[in-house]
């Protein structure tokens, strides 16, 4: 049998993926509690959540490496729930470098092509092209042990792309890499994914990765989907207190509810969703550190507890009169005079905030 | 005059003396152990080379291959070794891999079962096999096939342990899942992913099994089947020099296999930068 492999690296229409009511339990533990998710063709959706939230279980069920107790997976409208992993036409990049140690980089990339009956000459040509695509054409004859972690993950990505899968699955592929390589490879993966138009499901616990790479971010908690929206929406308009707390840093500041507004430290701010409490009730407002503005003031109402320099930004933590600590991310140039013990004024950016009881 | 005592060199000298003493003890143990093994071998070689009138020549070795039954039994033993290795690997490689993948909690139990042949006397094993196959097809009971099956059981302890160690040294689950994900069937995963990465372990298990078969006497004798060790013992009752030469031949073949194992193992490790 000879399969025809498209040697171009131009975008092709990806396949739509639908997860419908996926459930999975391990004894008393529920890993997935009815997960519904639609992924559009060519879209990159990140499953983001803390350890044990079920994101990897969901990915493995899509890959066919694990079965679900209930629910179904659809690709191109076809129910593939019962289809074995090797017949799903998907490719996965694993967290641990999963290159076959007995094969060179080129042979690893050609592995899937060989299984599809591609001729040796075509395999060699195609695997060389893919290694070039990930910037490793000089490493064709190197074994996994002769390459760095970043190089191994690039080869693993090339190997996954070689079979032109309908869906690309990424299981925390960057988490074992050092910070610099991680950022570089993150951009490369996103660039390739967009260029090839391949539908991609990306599992990560790193919110920066999820926010910077995804078309949409699906935030999971306790086996359930909390919110699935664009990175901007997840960050600025979190649907649930969990999303608000998990994605980015968040201050919890006591306030008084007043219809569509909340009063915190004498300042009235509009709320994203009015809480179901009578006006005048005590509530908690969730405010991002970058929305908290601190300025030095001799007769200030708050005291600087500590400050932490983070390059362009300095995180200044102030203590409110009631003892609550509030974080503020300020441009480092504006934080010079905010030394621990100094008095300061606090204001909030006039943006809608989330309020919980 | 003031005497200057270097406080740092005194303890160093004591440590050097201590190290020197332990090195001497280590060499002594090594030399005694080497002599313990080498003296019987050298004596046997010397005995097998004795000619008439206290001279030494190769006549015994030259006559060995012409002895009645020698070649037949040598071939039987080599066939048994090959058969045992093939059956053991076909049985144990997928089983051990499956246990690692799907039944990791059973590893200790399976290891315990595989080690049983070491604690069951050969006579019990031989009788057990005879009872189990009583009334069985004659191509099994009346041929060395029954002996090969017995040897498969005897080879379990080193085969399981060797494969288990090899599988523990590779990220088996990820490699298998990567293979499956790329479109490989279970058989393809076994042959193209698991086996190549267990090359050294498989070679070790094969050679240990083959060496065991080439030297096994008790069970073959109890089952009344002729193998090279059985022939050697029988020959020894009439001609000690021939029997000694045959024993040495078994030893040489075994050592050659071990050398092969070492060479292939190193070559595999050099190629991939690791060993399993």
Coordinates of C-alpha atoms in Angstrom, one line a residue:
Chain A
X1 CA 0.0 0.0 0.0
X2 CA 1.3 3.4 -0.8
X3 CA -0.2 6.4 0.9
X4 CA 0.0 9.9 -0.6
X5 CA 1.4 12.4 1.7
X6 CA 0.8 16.1 1.2
X7 CA 4.3 17.5 1.3
X8 CA 3.1 21.1 1.4
X9 CA 3.1 22.8 4.8
X10 CA 0.2 25.2 3.9
X11 CA -3.0 25.4 5.9
X12 CA -5.6 22.7 5.3
X13 CA -9.1 22.8 6.7
X14 CA -8.9 21.3 10.2
X15 CA -11.5 18.9 11.6
X16 CA -14.2 20.0 14.1
X17 CA -14.1 18.1 17.4
X18 CA -16.9 17.8 19.9
X19 CA -16.8 16.4 23.4
X20 CA -20.2 15.5 24.6
X21 CA -20.9 14.8 28.3
X22 CA -17.6 13.0 29.0
X23 CA -17.5 11.3 32.4
X24 CA -14.7 9.4 34.0
X25 CA -14.2 8.2 37.5
X26 CA -11.5 6.3 39.3
X27 CA -13.1 4.6 42.3
X28 CA -14.5 7.4 44.5
X29 CA -12.7 10.1 42.6
X30 CA -14.5 11.8 39.7
X31 CA -12.0 13.0 37.2
X32 CA -14.5 14.2 34.6
X33 CA -18.0 15.2 35.4
X34 CA -19.8 15.7 32.2
X35 CA -17.4 17.7 30.0
X36 CA -19.0 19.4 26.9
X37 CA -16.7 21.2 24.5
X38 CA -16.8 22.1 20.9
X39 CA -13.7 22.9 19.0
X40 CA -13.9 24.6 15.6
X41 CA -11.8 23.4 12.7
X42 CA -8.3 24.8 12.9
X43 CA -8.9 26.2 16.4
X44 CA -6.4 25.9 19.3
X45 CA -8.2 25.3 22.5
X46 CA -6.3 25.0 25.8
X47 CA -7.6 23.0 28.7
X48 CA -6.4 25.0 31.7
X49 CA -6.8 24.0 35.3
X50 CA -5.0 22.9 38.5
X51 CA -3.6 19.4 38.9
X52 CA -6.3 16.8 39.2
X53 CA -9.0 18.9 37.4
X54 CA -9.4 16.3 34.7
X55 CA -7.8 18.1 31.8
X56 CA -5.2 15.3 31.0
X57 CA -8.0 12.7 31.4
X58 CA -10.0 14.6 28.8
X59 CA -7.1 14.7 26.4
X60 CA -6.3 11.0 26.9
X61 CA -10.0 10.1 26.2
X62 CA -9.9 12.2 23.0
X63 CA -6.7 10.4 22.0
X64 CA -8.2 7.0 22.8
X65 CA -5.6 6.2 25.4
X66 CA -8.3 6.0 28.0
X67 CA -12.0 5.2 27.9
X68 CA -14.8 7.3 29.3
X69 CA -17.5 6.0 31.5
X70 CA -20.1 8.0 29.6
X71 CA -20.3 10.6 26.9
X72 CA -18.8 10.6 23.4
X73 CA -16.1 12.2 21.2
X74 CA -16.9 13.3 17.7
X75 CA -14.4 14.2 15.0
X76 CA -15.8 15.5 11.7
X77 CA -19.2 14.6 13.1
X78 CA -18.3 10.9 13.4
X79 CA -18.5 9.3 16.8
X80 CA -15.0 7.9 17.5
X81 CA -15.6 7.0 21.1
X82 CA -15.1 3.3 20.5
X83 CA -12.3 3.7 17.8
X84 CA -8.9 2.4 19.1
X85 CA -6.1 4.9 19.5
X86 CA -4.2 3.7 16.5
X87 CA -7.1 4.3 14.1
X88 CA -8.1 7.8 15.3
X89 CA -5.8 9.8 13.0
X90 CA -4.7 12.0 15.8
X91 CA -1.1 12.8 17.0
X92 CA 0.0 13.6 20.5
X93 CA 3.0 15.4 21.9
X94 CA 3.7 14.2 25.4
X95 CA 5.1 16.0 28.4
X96 CA 8.0 13.6 28.8
X97 CA 10.1 13.5 25.7
X98 CA 8.6 10.4 24.0
X99 CA 11.1 9.9 21.2
X100 CA 11.9 6.3 20.5
X101 CA 15.4 5.9 21.9
X102 CA 16.5 3.3 19.4
X103 CA 15.7 5.6 16.4
X104 CA 17.3 8.8 15.2
X105 CA 15.4 12.0 14.9
X106 CA 14.7 11.4 11.2
X107 CA 13.6 7.8 11.9
X108 CA 11.3 9.0 14.7
X109 CA 9.6 11.5 12.4
X110 CA 9.3 8.8 9.7
X111 CA 7.8 6.3 12.2
X112 CA 4.2 7.1 11.5
X113 CA 4.9 7.4 7.7
X114 CA 6.4 3.9 7.7
X115 CA 3.3 2.5 9.3
X116 CA 1.2 4.1 6.6
X117 CA 3.2 2.4 3.9
X118 CA 5.1 5.4 2.6
X119 CA 8.1 4.5 0.5
X120 CA 11.6 4.9 2.1
X121 CA 12.6 7.7 -0.3
X122 CA 9.4 9.6 0.4
X123 CA 9.8 9.0 4.1
X124 CA 13.3 10.4 4.0
X125 CA 12.2 13.4 2.1
X126 CA 9.1 14.1 4.2
X127 CA 10.9 13.7 7.6
X128 CA 13.7 15.9 6.4
X129 CA 11.1 18.6 5.5
X130 CA 9.4 18.4 8.8
X131 CA 12.7 18.5 10.7
X132 CA 13.5 21.6 8.7
X133 CA 10.1 23.0 9.6
X134 CA 11.0 22.8 13.3
X135 CA 14.6 24.0 12.6
X136 CA 16.4 20.7 13.2
X137 CA 17.3 19.5 9.7
X138 CA 20.9 19.2 10.8
X139 CA 19.9 16.7 13.5
X140 CA 18.4 14.0 11.2
X141 CA 20.9 11.3 12.4
X142 CA 21.0 12.2 16.1
X143 CA 19.5 10.0 18.8
X144 CA 17.3 11.4 21.5
X145 CA 20.2 11.2 24.1
X146 CA 22.2 13.5 21.8
X147 CA 19.7 16.3 21.8
X148 CA 18.5 18.8 24.4
X149 CA 15.0 18.7 25.8
X150 CA 13.8 21.5 23.5
X151 CA 15.2 19.8 20.5
X152 CA 13.6 16.5 21.5
X153 CA 10.2 18.2 21.8
X154 CA 10.7 19.8 18.4
X155 CA 11.3 16.4 16.9
X156 CA 8.3 15.0 18.8
X157 CA 6.2 17.8 17.2
X158 CA 7.6 17.1 13.8
X159 CA 6.8 13.4 14.3
X160 CA 3.2 14.3 15.2
X161 CA 2.8 16.6 12.2
X162 CA 4.3 14.1 9.8
X163 CA 1.2 11.9 9.8
X164 CA -1.0 14.9 9.0
X165 CA -3.4 14.2 11.9
X166 CA -6.9 15.4 12.0
X167 CA -6.3 16.6 15.5
X168 CA -3.1 17.5 17.3
X169 CA -3.0 16.8 21.0
X170 CA -0.5 18.6 23.2
X171 CA -0.1 17.2 26.8
X172 CA 1.9 19.8 28.6
X173 CA 4.7 19.6 26.0
X174 CA 6.6 22.6 27.4
X175 CA 6.5 22.0 31.1
X176 CA 9.7 20.0 31.3
X177 CA 11.7 22.8 29.4
X178 CA 13.6 25.7 30.9
X179 CA 11.9 29.1 30.8
X180 CA 13.6 30.6 27.7
X181 CA 13.2 27.5 25.5
X182 CA 9.6 27.2 26.7
X183 CA 8.7 30.7 25.5
X184 CA 10.5 30.2 22.2
X185 CA 8.9 26.8 21.5
X186 CA 5.5 28.1 22.6
X187 CA 5.6 30.7 19.8
X188 CA 6.9 28.1 17.3
X189 CA 4.1 25.7 18.1
X190 CA 1.4 28.4 17.8
X191 CA 3.0 29.6 14.5
X192 CA 3.0 26.1 13.0
X193 CA -0.5 25.4 14.2
X194 CA -1.9 28.5 12.6
X195 CA 0.1 27.9 9.4
X196 CA -1.1 24.3 9.1
X197 CA -4.6 25.1 10.3
X198 CA -4.7 22.0 12.4
X199 CA -7.3 21.6 15.1
X200 CA -5.4 21.4 18.4
X201 CA -6.2 20.6 22.0
X202 CA -3.6 21.8 24.4
X203 CA -3.4 20.8 28.0
X204 CA -1.5 23.0 30.4
X205 CA -1.6 24.2 34.0
X206 CA 0.4 27.3 33.0
X207 CA -2.0 30.2 32.5
X208 CA 0.5 32.3 30.6
X209 CA 1.0 29.5 28.1
X210 CA -2.8 29.1 27.7
X211 CA -3.5 32.8 27.4
X212 CA -0.7 33.5 24.9
X213 CA -1.2 30.5 22.6
X214 CA -5.0 29.8 22.5
X215 CA -7.9 30.9 20.4
X216 CA -10.0 29.9 23.4
X217 CA -9.2 28.8 26.9
X218 CA -11.3 26.2 28.6
X219 CA -10.8 26.5 32.4
X220 CA -11.5 23.3 34.3
X221 CA -12.1 22.6 37.9
X222 CA -13.1 19.3 39.6
X223 CA -13.8 17.6 36.3
X224 CA -16.1 20.4 35.1
X225 CA -15.8 23.2 32.6
X226 CA -15.9 26.5 34.4
X227 CA -15.6 28.8 31.4
X228 CA -14.5 28.5 27.8
X229 CA -13.8 31.8 26.1
X230 CA -11.2 33.8 24.4
X231 CA -8.1 34.5 26.5
X232 CA -9.1 38.2 26.8
X233 CA -12.6 37.3 28.0
X234 CA -11.4 34.7 30.5
X235 CA -9.0 37.2 32.0
X236 CA -11.2 40.3 32.0
X237 CA -14.6 38.8 32.4
X238 CA -14.2 35.6 34.4
X239 CA -17.4 33.6 34.5
X240 CA -17.0 32.2 38.0
X241 CA -15.0 33.0 41.2
X242 CA -12.8 30.0 40.5
X243 CA -11.8 31.3 37.0
X244 CA -11.3 34.8 38.5
X245 CA -9.0 33.4 41.2
X246 CA -7.2 30.8 39.0
X247 CA -6.4 32.9 36.0
X248 CA -4.1 35.7 37.0
X249 CA -3.7 37.1 40.5
X250 CA -6.8 38.5 42.2
X251 CA -7.4 40.6 45.3
X252 CA -10.4 39.9 47.5
X253 CA -11.5 43.2 49.1
X254 CA -14.5 43.6 51.3
X255 CA -17.2 46.0 50.0
X256 CA -20.9 47.0 50.2
X257 CA -23.3 46.0 47.4
X258 CA -25.4 48.7 45.9
X259 CA -27.4 47.4 42.9
X260 CA -25.1 47.4 39.9
X261 CA -22.3 48.9 41.8
X262 CA -20.1 48.0 44.7
X263 CA -18.4 50.4 47.1
X264 CA -14.9 49.6 48.2
X265 CA -12.8 51.8 50.3
X266 CA -15.1 54.7 49.5
X267 CA -14.9 54.2 45.7
X268 CA -17.9 53.0 43.7
X269 CA -17.2 50.6 40.9
X270 CA -19.6 48.9 38.5
X271 CA -20.0 45.1 38.8
X272 CA -19.8 42.5 36.0
X273 CA -22.9 40.7 37.4
X274 CA -24.9 42.1 40.3
X275 CA -24.9 39.8 43.2
X276 CA -28.2 38.4 44.4
X277 CA -28.1 40.2 47.7
X278 CA -30.0 43.2 49.1
X279 CA -28.4 46.6 48.7
X280 CA -26.2 47.4 51.6
X281 CA -25.0 43.8 52.1
X282 CA -21.4 43.0 52.7
X283 CA -19.8 41.4 49.6
X284 CA -16.3 40.6 48.4
X285 CA -15.0 42.4 45.3
X286 CA -12.4 40.6 43.1
X287 CA -9.9 43.1 41.8
X288 CA -6.8 42.5 39.6
X289 CA -3.5 43.8 41.0
X290 CA -3.1 45.9 37.8
X291 CA -6.4 47.7 38.6
X292 CA -5.2 48.7 42.0
X293 CA -3.4 52.1 41.9
X294 CA -1.1 53.0 44.8
X295 CA 0.5 56.4 45.2
X296 CA 2.8 57.7 48.0
X297 CA 1.0 60.1 50.3
X298 CA 2.1 61.5 53.7
X299 CA -1.4 61.3 55.1
X300 CA -2.2 58.0 53.2
X301 CA -4.8 55.5 54.4
X302 CA -2.8 52.4 53.7
X303 CA 0.7 51.3 54.6
X304 CA 3.1 49.5 52.3
X305 CA 3.8 46.1 53.6
X306 CA 6.4 45.0 51.1
X307 CA 7.3 45.4 47.4
X308 CA 8.8 42.9 45.0
X309 CA 10.7 44.0 41.9
X310 CA 9.8 42.0 38.8
X311 CA 11.5 43.9 36.0
X312 CA 9.2 46.3 34.3
X313 CA 6.6 45.8 37.0
X314 CA 6.9 46.0 40.8
X315 CA 4.3 44.3 42.9
X316 CA 3.5 46.5 45.9
X317 CA 1.5 44.9 48.8
X318 CA -0.3 47.3 51.0
X319 CA -2.1 46.7 54.2
X320 CA -5.7 48.2 54.6
X321 CA -6.9 49.6 57.9
X322 CA -8.7 46.3 58.6
X323 CA -5.6 44.3 58.1
X324 CA -6.4 43.0 54.6
X325 CA -3.5 42.8 52.3
X326 CA -3.9 44.1 48.7
X327 CA -1.5 43.6 45.8
X328 CA -0.9 46.2 43.2
X329 CA 1.2 45.8 40.0
X330 CA 2.8 49.2 39.2
X331 CA 5.3 50.3 36.6
X332 CA 8.6 49.9 38.4
X333 CA 9.3 53.6 37.9
X334 CA 6.1 54.5 39.8
X335 CA 7.0 52.2 42.7
X336 CA 10.4 53.8 43.6
X337 CA 9.0 55.7 46.6
X338 CA 6.7 52.9 47.9
X339 CA 9.1 51.4 50.4
X340 CA 7.9 49.1 53.2
X341 CA 6.4 51.1 56.0
X342 CA 5.5 54.1 53.8
X343 CA 2.0 55.6 53.8
X344 CA 0.1 55.6 50.6
X345 CA -3.3 56.3 48.9
X346 CA -5.2 53.5 47.2
X347 CA -7.6 53.9 44.2
X348 CA -9.1 51.5 41.8
X349 CA -9.2 51.7 38.0
X350 CA -12.8 52.5 36.9
X351 CA -13.4 49.0 35.5
X352 CA -16.2 46.6 36.2
X353 CA -15.3 44.1 39.0
X354 CA -16.6 40.7 39.9
X355 CA -18.5 40.5 43.2
X356 CA -19.1 37.4 45.3
X357 CA -21.0 37.0 48.6
Chain B
X1 CA 63.4 25.6 68.2
X2 CA 59.7 25.4 67.6
X3 CA 58.3 22.3 66.0
X4 CA 55.6 23.0 63.5
X5 CA 52.9 20.3 63.2
X6 CA 50.8 20.3 60.1
X7 CA 47.4 19.4 61.5
X8 CA 45.9 18.8 58.0
X9 CA 48.4 16.3 56.7
X10 CA 48.3 13.9 59.7
X11 CA 44.7 12.8 59.2
X12 CA 45.3 12.6 55.4
X13 CA 48.2 10.2 55.9
X14 CA 46.0 8.0 58.2
X15 CA 43.2 7.9 55.6
X16 CA 45.8 7.0 52.9
X17 CA 47.1 4.1 55.0
X18 CA 43.5 2.9 55.6
X19 CA 42.7 3.1 51.9
X20 CA 45.9 1.2 51.1
X21 CA 45.0 -1.6 53.6
X22 CA 41.5 -2.0 52.2
X23 CA 42.9 -2.0 48.6
X24 CA 45.2 -4.9 49.6
X25 CA 42.3 -6.8 51.2
X26 CA 40.2 -6.2 48.1
X27 CA 43.0 -7.6 45.8
X28 CA 43.5 -10.5 48.1
X29 CA 39.8 -11.5 48.0
X30 CA 39.9 -11.0 44.2
X31 CA 43.0 -13.3 43.8
X32 CA 41.6 -16.0 46.1
X33 CA 38.3 -16.0 44.3
X34 CA 40.0 -16.1 40.9
X35 CA 42.1 -19.0 42.0
X36 CA 39.1 -20.8 43.3
X37 CA 37.5 -20.7 39.9
X38 CA 40.6 -20.9 37.7
X39 CA 42.4 -23.8 39.3
X40 CA 39.7 -26.4 38.5
X41 CA 39.4 -25.0 35.0
X42 CA 43.2 -25.0 34.3
X43 CA 43.4 -28.5 35.9
X44 CA 40.6 -29.7 33.6
X45 CA 42.2 -28.2 30.5
X46 CA 45.5 -29.8 31.5
X47 CA 43.9 -33.1 32.1
X48 CA 42.1 -33.0 28.7
X49 CA 45.4 -32.3 27.0
X50 CA 47.3 -35.2 28.5
X51 CA 48.7 -37.6 26.0
X52 CA 50.5 -40.9 26.5
X53 CA 53.7 -41.0 28.7
X54 CA 53.0 -37.7 30.5
X55 CA 53.1 -35.7 27.3
X56 CA 50.5 -33.1 26.2
X57 CA 48.7 -33.0 22.9
X58 CA 45.3 -32.3 21.3
X59 CA 44.5 -36.0 20.6
X60 CA 41.6 -36.0 23.2
X61 CA 40.0 -32.9 21.6
X62 CA 40.6 -34.3 18.1
X63 CA 38.9 -37.6 19.1
X64 CA 36.0 -35.8 20.9
X65 CA 34.0 -35.0 17.8
X66 CA 34.4 -38.6 16.5
X67 CA 33.0 -40.1 19.7
X68 CA 29.7 -42.0 19.2
X69 CA 26.7 -39.8 20.1
X70 CA 28.8 -36.7 20.8
X71 CA 27.7 -34.6 17.8
X72 CA 24.1 -35.8 18.0
X73 CA 23.9 -34.8 21.6
X74 CA 25.7 -31.5 21.0
X75 CA 23.2 -30.7 18.3
X76 CA 20.3 -31.7 20.6
X77 CA 21.6 -29.4 23.3
X78 CA 22.0 -26.5 20.9
X79 CA 18.5 -27.1 19.5
X80 CA 17.1 -27.2 23.0
X81 CA 18.9 -24.0 23.9
X82 CA 17.5 -22.3 20.7
X83 CA 14.0 -23.7 21.3
X84 CA 14.0 -22.7 25.0
X85 CA 15.1 -19.1 24.2
X86 CA 12.5 -18.7 21.5
X87 CA 9.6 -20.1 23.6
X88 CA 10.7 -18.1 26.6
X89 CA 11.0 -14.8 24.8
X90 CA 7.7 -15.3 22.9
X91 CA 6.0 -16.0 26.2
X92 CA 7.8 -13.5 28.5
X93 CA 8.4 -10.4 26.5
X94 CA 4.7 -9.6 25.8
X95 CA 3.7 -10.8 29.2
X96 CA 6.3 -8.7 31.1
X97 CA 5.5 -5.7 29.0
X98 CA 1.8 -6.1 29.6
X99 CA 2.3 -6.5 33.4
X100 CA 4.3 -3.2 33.3
X101 CA 1.6 -1.4 31.3
X102 CA -1.6 -2.8 32.7
X103 CA -0.9 -4.7 35.9
X104 CA 1.9 -2.8 37.6
X105 CA 0.6 -3.9 41.0
X106 CA 1.0 -7.5 40.1
X107 CA 4.7 -7.2 39.4
X108 CA 5.8 -8.4 42.8
X109 CA 3.4 -11.4 42.7
X110 CA 4.5 -12.4 39.2
X111 CA 8.2 -12.0 40.1
X112 CA 7.6 -14.3 43.1
X113 CA 5.9 -16.9 40.8
X114 CA 8.8 -16.7 38.3
X115 CA 11.4 -17.2 41.0
X116 CA 9.7 -20.4 42.2
X117 CA 11.7 -22.7 39.9
X118 CA 14.8 -21.7 42.0
X119 CA 13.3 -23.1 45.2
X120 CA 11.7 -26.2 43.7
X121 CA 14.1 -29.2 43.5
X122 CA 14.8 -30.4 40.0
X123 CA 13.4 -33.9 40.8
X124 CA 10.1 -32.4 41.8
X125 CA 9.9 -30.4 38.6
X126 CA 10.8 -33.4 36.5
X127 CA 8.1 -35.5 38.1
X128 CA 5.6 -32.7 37.9
X129 CA 6.1 -32.4 34.2
X130 CA 5.9 -36.2 33.7
X131 CA 2.6 -36.3 35.6
X132 CA 1.2 -33.2 33.8
X133 CA 2.0 -34.6 30.3
X134 CA 1.0 -38.2 31.1
X135 CA -1.1 -39.4 28.1
X136 CA 0.0 -36.3 26.2
X137 CA 1.0 -36.4 22.5
X138 CA 4.1 -38.4 21.8
X139 CA 5.8 -35.5 19.9
X140 CA 6.0 -33.8 23.3
X141 CA 6.4 -36.6 25.8
X142 CA 8.7 -38.8 23.7
X143 CA 11.0 -36.0 22.5
X144 CA 13.3 -33.2 23.7
X145 CA 10.2 -30.9 23.3
X146 CA 9.2 -31.8 26.8
X147 CA 12.7 -30.9 28.0
X148 CA 12.4 -27.5 26.2
X149 CA 9.1 -26.8 28.0
X150 CA 10.8 -27.8 31.3
X151 CA 13.7 -25.4 30.6
X152 CA 11.3 -22.6 29.8
X153 CA 10.1 -22.9 33.4
X154 CA 13.7 -23.1 34.7
X155 CA 14.6 -20.0 32.7
X156 CA 11.7 -17.9 34.1
X157 CA 13.7 -16.4 37.1
X158 CA 16.4 -14.8 35.1
X159 CA 14.3 -14.1 32.1
X160 CA 11.6 -12.2 34.1
X161 CA 14.1 -10.4 36.2
X162 CA 16.2 -9.3 33.2
X163 CA 13.2 -8.1 31.2
X164 CA 11.7 -6.5 34.2
X165 CA 14.9 -4.5 34.8
X166 CA 15.0 -3.5 31.2
X167 CA 11.4 -2.4 31.1
X168 CA 11.8 -0.4 34.3
X169 CA 14.7 1.5 32.7
X170 CA 12.6 2.9 29.7
X171 CA 9.5 5.1 29.8
X172 CA 7.5 2.2 28.5
X173 CA 4.0 3.7 28.9
X174 CA 4.8 6.9 27.0
X175 CA 6.7 5.0 24.3
X176 CA 3.8 2.6 23.8
X177 CA 1.2 5.4 23.8
X178 CA 3.3 7.4 21.4
X179 CA 3.5 4.3 19.1
X180 CA -0.3 3.7 19.4
X181 CA -1.0 7.3 18.8
X182 CA 1.0 7.3 15.6
X183 CA -1.0 4.4 14.2
X184 CA 0.8 1.3 15.4
X185 CA -1.2 -1.9 16.3
X186 CA -0.3 -3.7 19.5
X187 CA 1.8 -6.2 17.6
X188 CA 3.7 -3.4 15.8
X189 CA 4.2 -1.6 19.1
X190 CA 5.7 -4.8 20.5
X191 CA 8.0 -5.4 17.6
X192 CA 9.0 -1.9 16.7
X193 CA 8.9 -0.1 20.0
X194 CA 9.2 -2.5 22.9
X195 CA 11.6 -5.1 21.5
X196 CA 14.2 -2.7 20.0
X197 CA 14.4 -0.8 23.2
X198 CA 14.8 -4.0 25.2
X199 CA 17.5 -5.3 22.9
X200 CA 20.2 -5.7 25.6
X201 CA 17.8 -7.2 28.1
X202 CA 16.5 -9.7 25.6
X203 CA 20.0 -10.6 24.6
X204 CA 21.0 -11.1 28.3
X205 CA 17.9 -13.2 29.0
X206 CA 18.6 -15.3 25.9
X207 CA 22.2 -16.0 26.7
X208 CA 21.5 -16.8 30.3
X209 CA 18.8 -19.2 29.3
X210 CA 21.0 -20.8 26.6
X211 CA 23.8 -21.2 29.1
X212 CA 21.5 -22.8 31.6
X213 CA 20.2 -25.3 29.0
X214 CA 23.7 -26.2 27.8
X215 CA 24.8 -27.1 31.3
X216 CA 21.6 -28.7 32.7
X217 CA 22.0 -32.4 33.6
X218 CA 19.6 -33.4 36.4
X219 CA 16.2 -33.0 34.6
X220 CA 17.4 -34.3 31.3
X221 CA 18.8 -37.4 33.1
X222 CA 15.6 -37.9 35.1
X223 CA 13.5 -37.7 32.0
X224 CA 15.8 -40.2 30.3
X225 CA 16.6 -37.8 27.4
X226 CA 20.1 -37.5 26.0
X227 CA 21.8 -34.1 25.9
X228 CA 25.4 -33.0 25.9
X229 CA 25.7 -32.9 29.7
X230 CA 24.1 -36.4 30.0
X231 CA 26.4 -37.7 27.3
X232 CA 29.4 -36.1 29.1
X233 CA 28.6 -37.8 32.4
X234 CA 28.1 -41.2 30.7
X235 CA 31.3 -40.7 28.7
X236 CA 33.1 -39.9 32.0
X237 CA 32.4 -43.4 33.3
X238 CA 34.6 -44.8 30.5
X239 CA 37.0 -42.0 29.5
X240 CA 37.7 -39.2 31.9
X241 CA 39.7 -37.2 29.5
X242 CA 37.0 -37.1 26.8
X243 CA 34.4 -36.1 29.4
X244 CA 36.6 -33.4 30.7
X245 CA 37.2 -32.1 27.1
X246 CA 33.4 -32.1 26.5
X247 CA 32.9 -30.2 29.8
X248 CA 35.4 -27.7 28.7
X249 CA 33.6 -27.3 25.4
X250 CA 30.4 -26.6 27.2
X251 CA 32.2 -24.0 29.2
X252 CA 33.8 -22.4 26.1
X253 CA 30.4 -22.2 24.3
X254 CA 28.9 -20.6 27.4
X255 CA 31.7 -18.1 27.6
X256 CA 31.5 -17.3 24.0
X257 CA 27.8 -16.6 24.4
X258 CA 28.5 -14.3 27.4
X259 CA 31.2 -12.5 25.3
X260 CA 28.7 -12.1 22.6
X261 CA 26.2 -10.6 25.1
X262 CA 28.8 -8.2 26.3
X263 CA 29.8 -7.0 22.8
X264 CA 26.2 -6.6 21.6
X265 CA 25.2 -4.9 24.8
X266 CA 28.0 -2.4 24.5
X267 CA 27.3 -1.8 20.8
X268 CA 23.6 -1.2 21.5
X269 CA 24.4 1.2 24.4
X270 CA 26.9 3.1 22.3
X271 CA 24.4 3.4 19.5
X272 CA 21.6 4.9 21.5
X273 CA 23.7 6.4 24.3
X274 CA 21.9 4.2 26.9
X275 CA 21.3 0.6 27.9
X276 CA 18.3 -1.4 29.0

